[in-house]
Amino acid sequence: MLFSSVPFLVYFLPVTLIGALTLRRWWNVEACKLWLLGASAVFYGYWDWPYLTLLFGSIAVNFFIGRKLDLLEDGHPQRRMMFITGIAFNLGLLFVFKYFDFFINNIEFMFGFDINVFKIVLPLGISFFTFQQIAFLADSNKRKHILNYSFIDYAVFISFFPQLIAGPIVHHNDFVPQLKEKRFARPTGEMFAAGLTIIIIGLFKKSVLADGLSPTVDLMFGEAAAGATLTLLEAWLATLAFAGQIYFDFSGYSDIAVGLGLLFGLKMPENFAAPYRSTSIIDFWRRWHITLSTFLRDYLYIPLGGNRHGRARRYINLMATMLLGGLWHGAAWTFVVWGGLHGAYLAVNHLFNSVAMRMRGAERFFASRVTKLAGWALTFWAVGLAWIFFRAESFDAAMNIAAGYLGFNGVYAPPQLLAMFGMVQESFDFAAPGTSLFADKAMWNELLASTGYVLLGLAVALSQTALRGSQRGRLIIVALVVGLVIQAVFFGKASEEFIYFQF
Amino acid sequence: MAAILKVIASIVTGILVYTFFFGVLIDKPLSVGIFDRVYSAKRAYGDAIKAPKIVVAGGSGPFFSVRCETIEKETGIPCVNISIAVALGRETILEQVKQVAKPGDTVLLPWEFRMYFLDADEMRARISFPYIIRHEKQLAPALGADHFLEALFYFDLKYLFNALAETSRYMGGHRHSFDKEGRLTPQGDYQGHTANAGEKFRDKIDDFHSSAEEMPKIAALETPPSRLMAFFKWAEARNIRVLGTLPSSFDTTAPDQKAIGKIQSWYATSDTAEFFVLDNLNQYSKGCFFDSREHLNEECQTIHSKKIAAALSSHLSH
């Protein structure tokens, strides 16, 4: 069930919300938790109910292992075995359901034979709820729990529908204690109002902006995959459109999740902080998919040694973390390249900082506006280049678009565009158009709309501040966008699935 | 509670802002506003002439193929052609007729075949929603509650971007062909689409099949278009005569007699409605067509209009 769909907004959410608030107020908190557990099961099972056994089976196994780790004394011989078993169970699930096909395909490619195995459908949200449970086991192993959790509390934490499918990757210590608080399912008017406004803004990002950018992205990346050579402007339009689509799609989803949490009196962590305003790659990863970065830092980078064993080891750890982070997004080499690019960017950024900060006047240099602007431009360009690999349907298609993005495929501008600026075609075109969007005169309106969406998306992304802003500011935004949201959700074409559902 | 009320107030304000923005401020002058300018000119002529008059209504077929100027000369009865585009849909076209036709008038409906069988949603999916919301708000109640909301929330960002581009082109002097000086006769007919000017569309015309191939879809209809039947009643109550005829089509496919019979049976339900077919079955060779399979060129428009005028004279005399 999509957050931006009519069944969710008109039926599921009101019934679930009224049920939870009523049970909490007029009966007891445990009944409310059971209600939420049931509602989350309906939400997940609506997509494919047989996978409910996977979800709740995984919850039960992890809870049992976590409880065992709590009960066993430090140094007990079974303790280490239990922990390893738990981690292996979770990684095994991920391997079977997410990477098995990828593994088989690579074996087939390397050895040139066909292996007939059944194709496995990727269960929604498995990457997210598995990571949450790995964090739970790791903390159980290190006795980092704030509270002892009941099974119901743990099951509500993992399956809570706003964050079940695509995060934010909520930490158990941030979530479970809230189930004991007074405000759980008894939000204040301010919380409820903030939740509503954040949901509407999230729907605007998803249904209006991300879904509006989607046809351009599909068309241009699709044509590149089919062999069209994208020229400079085409590649930039495709890249900017995807940069906007993935940001608004995922941050829209995260906004809706945060807003839904508030309706139930629960505070969820922020996942984005105006990432496209970053002035360095290090800054970007503090602002993009924050809960994943935090997880990777705490449960992968630091256990690998972090920056504690010298510079070279630090860069190796960074690269390993980002490569695995890339692979976490999807079972394809293009995601690995994306992760590798970001690992390389981060290593270069850290190296540059360590060298540059030793120079005289470095602080003043880094604080200057010109440096920040140059840093922003370079960061944006580098992030864009990496997005091409993230979205492309194949490595060849990615290389094709990347070549266009870097200017190696020449330049072409539609004649109508040149005419608007009083220019003639011959004075500008150094290549044949690569996509139908640029070549076909009948697509002029589509091209205008695509450009409009990209420019508006950029304006919105760059005008956002790192913090959410005041409720007053949000109310103004709601007044500006709610008509478009109603149009898109209730009267537009059916909303597209969130991109992060496939991860 | 006050915080929640503020959110509700913000949502209501937002809907008002959206409605004002798209209902009053933003327009697509080349693809939506054009209809308002052309309709306004046609209605003004229709209002200025006295009853009894002839009102021709349909899509772009009768706009290009029927010439009120000729009918007026041949019959001696004033005539206004309020046809523009099929995409506006049956409802909008008939609502326009209701604004112009007065007791004693005759309404001629040479409808394109698809106007009978396309359902309301298929036709409204195009331009009648923004046209009504932006330019003819008085027609909105006729849409009914469901369709009114669909019309009100028709406008998305893509519409806005294209509207801004069209406005910029319009302000730069670009005009729709309907909007160019000298393109319309005072009676509202399209003119200047000569056979010579249509030569550039010759290959396109040669590739087309006759629109008469669509007629079996009319024969297959189980119920008549409800708005057309309601219009007959409206006209009958006001002593307005309704005459229907086939649209002009290529003579490469003979008209489907079952479809003709069906349309005639719908007209026969009203005492003041009648459907007629010209002796040439309203068909012409491909050489008579301008830029589409439904648009006669100016020379054949005149010939066709003389035939229609003769038929009208015959029907109106008894």
Short mmCIF file of C-alpha atoms in Angstrom, two decimals, chain B residues 113 205-215 248-256 280-289 293:
data_model
loop_
_atom_site.label_atom_id
_atom_site.label_comp_id
_atom_site.label_asym_id
_atom_site.label_seq_id
_atom_site.Cartn_x
_atom_site.Cartn_y
_atom_site.Cartn_z
CA PHE B 113 -18.96 10.18 -35.98
CA ILE B 205 -4.68 12.94 -46.62
CA ASP B 206 -3.74 10.12 -48.98
CA ASP B 207 -2.66 8.00 -46.02
CA PHE B 208 -5.91 8.46 -44.10
CA HIS B 209 -8.87 6.07 -44.18
CA SER B 210 -12.42 7.36 -44.34
CA SER B 211 -13.95 8.39 -41.03
CA ALA B 212 -17.04 6.44 -42.17
CA GLU B 213 -15.14 3.36 -41.00
CA GLU B 214 -16.00 4.47 -37.46
CA MET B 215 -19.75 4.17 -38.11
CA SER B 248 -18.36 15.12 -44.55
CA SER B 249 -16.19 12.05 -45.15
CA PHE B 250 -14.06 10.39 -47.86
CA ASP B 251 -16.06 8.52 -50.48
CA THR B 252 -13.75 5.53 -50.14
CA THR B 253 -16.02 3.79 -47.59
CA ALA B 254 -19.80 3.80 -47.88
CA PRO B 255 -21.68 4.99 -44.79
CA ASP B 256 -23.03 2.25 -42.53
CA ASN B 280 -24.09 12.20 -52.07
CA LEU B 281 -24.21 10.68 -48.55
CA ASN B 282 -22.16 13.75 -47.43
CA GLN B 283 -19.13 12.14 -49.09
CA TYR B 284 -16.45 13.68 -51.30
CA SER B 285 -13.26 12.53 -53.00
CA LYS B 286 -10.00 12.88 -51.09
CA GLY B 287 -9.09 15.83 -53.30
CA CYS B 288 -11.80 17.86 -51.54
CA PHE B 289 -10.16 17.58 -48.13
CA ARG B 293 -10.21 13.43 -43.12
#
